[in-house]
CSV table of C-alpha atoms in Angstrom, one decimal:
chain,number,residue,atom,x,y,z
A,1,MET,CA,24.6,-4.6,-7.3
A,2,PRO,CA,22.6,-7.1,-8.7
A,3,PRO,CA,18.6,-5.9,-9.7
A,4,ARG,CA,15.6,-6.1,-6.8
A,5,ASN,CA,13.0,-9.1,-7.0
A,6,PHE,CA,10.2,-7.2,-6.7
A,7,ARG,CA,8.0,-10.4,-7.0
A,8,ILE,CA,8.6,-12.1,-4.2
A,9,LYS,CA,6.7,-15.0,-2.4
A,10,ILE,CA,4.3,-13.6,0.2
A,11,GLU,CA,4.6,-16.1,3.6
A,12,PRO,CA,2.5,-15.2,6.7
A,13,ASP,CA,3.5,-12.8,9.5
A,14,LYS,CA,5.5,-10.6,7.8
A,15,TYR,CA,5.9,-6.8,6.5
A,16,TYR,CA,6.0,-6.1,3.3
A,17,HIS,CA,5.7,-2.5,1.1
A,18,ILE,CA,3.3,-3.4,-1.8
A,19,TRP,CA,2.7,-1.0,-4.6
A,20,ASN,CA,1.0,-0.9,-8.1
A,21,GLN,CA,0.5,1.6,-10.7
A,22,GLY,CA,-1.7,1.8,-14.0
A,23,ASN,CA,-1.3,-0.3,-17.1
A,24,ASN,CA,0.7,2.1,-19.3
A,25,ARG,CA,0.7,4.6,-16.5
A,26,ASP,CA,-2.6,5.0,-17.0
A,27,ASN,CA,-4.4,6.8,-14.2
A,28,LEU,CA,-6.4,4.6,-11.4
A,29,PHE,CA,-8.2,7.3,-9.8
A,30,TYR,CA,-10.3,10.0,-11.3
A,31,SER,CA,-12.4,11.6,-8.9
A,32,SER,CA,-13.0,11.7,-4.9
A,33,HIS,CA,-15.4,9.0,-5.4
A,34,ASN,CA,-12.9,6.7,-7.1
A,35,TYR,CA,-10.3,7.2,-3.8
A,36,GLU,CA,-13.4,6.3,-1.6
A,37,TYR,CA,-14.7,3.5,-3.6
A,38,PHE,CA,-10.8,2.0,-3.7
A,39,ILE,CA,-10.7,2.3,0.5
A,40,ARG,CA,-13.8,0.7,0.7
A,41,LEU,CA,-13.0,-2.3,-1.6
A,42,TYR,CA,-9.7,-2.2,0.1
A,43,ALA,CA,-11.2,-2.9,3.9
A,44,GLU,CA,-14.0,-5.6,2.1
A,45,HIS,CA,-10.9,-8.3,0.5
A,46,LEU,CA,-8.1,-7.5,2.3
A,47,ASP,CA,-8.5,-6.5,6.2
A,48,PRO,CA,-9.3,-10.2,6.6
A,49,VAL,CA,-6.0,-11.1,5.5
A,50,VAL,CA,-3.7,-8.1,6.1
A,51,GLU,CA,-2.8,-5.5,9.0
A,52,THR,CA,-2.4,-1.7,7.4
A,53,TYR,CA,-0.3,0.7,8.8
A,54,ALA,CA,0.3,3.5,6.0
A,55,PHE,CA,-1.1,3.9,2.7
A,56,CYS,CA,-1.3,6.5,-0.5
A,57,LEU,CA,-3.0,6.9,-3.2
A,58,LEU,CA,-1.9,8.5,-6.3
A,59,PRO,CA,-3.9,9.7,-9.5
A,60,ASN,CA,-1.8,6.6,-11.4
A,61,HIS,CA,-0.5,4.5,-8.6
A,62,PHE,CA,-0.4,3.6,-4.6
A,63,HIS,CA,1.8,2.6,-1.9
A,64,LEU,CA,0.8,0.2,1.1
A,65,LEU,CA,2.8,-1.1,3.8
A,66,VAL,CA,1.3,-3.9,5.5
A,67,ARG,CA,1.3,-6.7,7.6
A,68,THR,CA,0.1,-10.3,6.6
A,69,LYS,CA,-2.0,-12.4,8.9
A,70,TYR,CA,-0.9,-15.8,9.9
A,71,TRP,CA,-2.2,-18.4,7.9
A,72,VAL,CA,-1.5,-22.4,7.8
A,73,GLN,CA,0.9,-23.0,5.1
A,74,GLN,CA,-0.8,-26.2,3.5
A,75,ASN,CA,1.0,-29.6,2.6
A,76,ASP,CA,1.6,-30.9,-1.0
A,77,GLU,CA,-1.6,-33.4,-0.2
A,78,THR,CA,-3.5,-30.6,-0.4
A,79,THR,CA,-5.4,-29.3,-3.8
A,80,GLN,CA,-4.5,-26.6,-5.9
A,81,LYS,CA,-7.3,-24.2,-4.9
A,82,GLU,CA,-6.7,-24.8,-1.0
A,83,LYS,CA,-3.1,-24.0,-1.9
A,84,MET,CA,-3.7,-20.6,-3.3
A,85,ASN,CA,-1.6,-18.1,-1.2
A,86,PRO,CA,-4.8,-16.1,0.6
A,87,VAL,CA,-3.1,-12.8,0.3
A,88,SER,CA,-2.2,-13.2,-3.1
A,89,LEU,CA,-6.0,-14.1,-3.7
A,90,ALA,CA,-7.5,-11.1,-1.9
A,91,PHE,CA,-5.5,-9.1,-4.0
A,92,GLN,CA,-6.6,-10.3,-7.5
A,93,ARG,CA,-10.3,-9.8,-6.3
A,94,PHE,CA,-9.5,-6.7,-4.8
A,95,PHE,CA,-8.0,-5.6,-8.2
A,96,ALA,CA,-10.3,-7.3,-10.4
A,97,ALA,CA,-13.7,-5.8,-8.2
A,98,TYR,CA,-11.8,-1.8,-8.1
A,99,SER,CA,-11.3,-2.3,-12.3
A,100,GLN,CA,-14.3,-3.4,-13.5
A,101,ALA,CA,-15.9,-0.7,-11.9
A,102,ILE,CA,-13.3,1.7,-13.3
A,103,ASN,CA,-13.5,0.3,-17.0
A,104,VAL,CA,-17.4,0.9,-17.0
A,105,GLN,CA,-17.2,4.2,-15.8
A,106,GLU,CA,-14.7,5.2,-18.1
A,107,ARG,CA,-15.7,2.9,-21.0
A,108,ARG,CA,-12.5,1.3,-21.5
A,109,THR,CA,-11.7,-2.5,-21.6
A,110,GLY,CA,-8.2,-4.1,-20.9
A,111,SER,CA,-6.0,-4.5,-17.3
A,112,LEU,CA,-6.2,-1.8,-15.5
A,113,PHE,CA,-3.3,-2.6,-13.4
A,114,GLN,CA,0.0,-3.8,-14.0
A,115,LYS,CA,0.8,-7.3,-13.2
A,116,PRO,CA,2.1,-8.3,-11.0
A,117,PHE,CA,2.0,-6.3,-8.2
A,118,LYS,CA,5.2,-5.1,-6.7
A,119,ARG,CA,6.3,-6.5,-2.9
A,120,LEU,CA,9.3,-6.0,-1.1
A,121,GLU,CA,9.8,-7.5,2.7
A,122,LEU,CA,10.5,-5.5,5.1
A,123,THR,CA,12.8,-6.5,8.1
A,124,SER,CA,13.5,-3.7,10.7
A,125,PRO,CA,11.9,-1.0,12.7
A,126,SER,CA,14.2,1.5,11.1
A,127,GLN,CA,12.9,0.8,7.5
A,128,LEU,CA,9.1,0.6,9.0
A,129,ALA,CA,9.3,3.9,10.1
A,130,TYR,CA,11.1,5.5,7.2
A,131,LEU,CA,8.7,3.7,4.5
A,132,VAL,CA,5.9,5.3,6.4
A,133,PHE,CA,7.3,8.7,5.7
A,134,TYR,CA,8.3,7.7,2.3
A,135,ILE,CA,5.0,6.7,1.4
A,136,HIS,CA,3.6,9.5,2.9
A,137,ALA,CA,6.1,12.1,1.1
A,138,ASN,CA,4.8,10.9,-2.1
A,139,PRO,CA,2.5,13.0,-3.4
A,140,GLN,CA,4.9,15.8,-2.7
A,141,LYS,CA,7.5,14.0,-4.5
A,142,HIS,CA,5.6,13.9,-7.7
A,143,GLY,CA,4.4,17.3,-7.6
A,144,ILE,CA,1.2,16.9,-6.8
A,145,VAL,CA,0.7,19.3,-3.7
A,146,GLU,CA,3.1,21.6,-1.9
A,147,ASP,CA,3.2,20.0,1.3
A,148,PHE,CA,2.3,15.8,1.4
A,149,ARG,CA,0.9,16.7,5.0
A,150,GLN,CA,-2.1,18.3,3.1
A,151,TYR,CA,-3.0,15.6,0.8
A,152,PRO,CA,-6.1,13.9,1.5
A,153,TRP,CA,-5.5,10.3,0.2
A,154,SER,CA,-2.8,9.2,2.6
A,155,SER,CA,-2.4,8.0,5.9
A,156,TYR,CA,-0.5,10.4,7.6
A,157,GLU,CA,-3.5,13.2,9.2
A,158,ARG,CA,-5.5,10.0,9.5
A,159,VAL,CA,-2.9,8.4,12.3
A,160,LEU,CA,-3.2,11.4,14.3
A,161,ARG,CA,-6.6,11.1,14.7
A,162,ASP,CA,-8.1,9.5,18.0
A,163,ARG,CA,-11.1,7.9,16.9
A,164,PRO,CA,-10.9,4.2,16.4
A,165,SER,CA,-9.6,3.2,13.0
A,166,LYS,CA,-8.6,-0.2,11.4
A,167,LEU,CA,-5.2,1.3,10.4
A,168,ASN,CA,-3.0,0.0,13.5
A,169,LYS,CA,-2.3,3.5,14.3
A,170,GLU,CA,-0.7,2.3,17.7
A,171,ALA,CA,2.3,0.3,16.0
A,172,VAL,CA,2.9,3.0,13.6
A,173,LEU,CA,3.6,6.0,16.4
A,174,GLY,CA,5.2,3.2,18.3
A,175,TRP,CA,7.8,3.1,15.5
A,176,PHE,CA,8.1,6.8,16.1
A,177,GLN,CA,8.0,6.2,19.6
A,178,ASP,CA,5.4,8.8,20.2
A,179,LYS,CA,2.9,11.4,18.2
A,180,GLU,CA,5.4,14.3,18.3
A,181,ASN,CA,8.1,12.4,17.1
A,182,TYR,CA,6.2,11.2,14.4
A,183,ILE,CA,5.1,14.8,13.7
A,184,ALA,CA,8.7,16.1,13.8
A,185,TYR,CA,10.1,13.1,11.9
A,186,HIS,CA,7.8,14.2,9.2
A,187,ALA,CA,8.2,17.4,9.1
A,188,GLY,CA,12.1,16.7,9.5
A,189,ARG,CA,12.9,14.7,6.7
A,190,SER,CA,14.0,15.7,3.0
A,191,ASP,CA,16.4,12.7,1.9
A,192,LEU,CA,13.7,10.5,-0.3
A,193,ASP,CA,16.8,9.1,-2.1
A,194,ASP,CA,18.0,7.3,1.1
A,195,LEU,CA,15.7,4.3,0.3
A,196,LYS,CA,15.7,3.9,-3.2
A,197,ASP,CA,15.2,0.4,-3.1
A,198,LEU,CA,11.9,1.2,-1.6
A,199,MET,CA,10.9,3.5,-4.4
A,200,TYR,CA,8.5,2.0,-7.4
A,201,GLU,CA,10.1,4.0,-10.2
């Protein structure tokens, strides 16, 4: 089987698994304040251009499930600046802002993230549901916690909250039919090797 292309062009109104890790596998997060700052910056830079369904932030990498919002594709007569992909541009600015803060905090220099960030298009509801589980299960898979459902820096528990959120919880629960099936699906799955094409390793 030929290797998958994880550097595909990002297009409007499509679902993507997006992930990235620290350069040389260095840490991205050093404290709870870093995780919180990452989430705030993400909302500032990415919420205008993507709809977010699931996420997980781990010490040296992160995973996202997003759908790009619609934008008008530019023609050949537009300037190079106008042709910039708004999602790619938003990620560039987001990574730059977060990197600057961590570099100051850790007194480091150079790129914090690997370039370019990886992405894979998703096309079916079954893929989307399994990827939600895969993203949430990552902390347990990597031995960070014994039960991923207790991990504070993923969207697993956030999907179950009743209060309003920018996370598209309604769509996520719809992929599992309802909240009870969402909980049961996460409790009953252990076959992480079934979706190797969506793994970052």
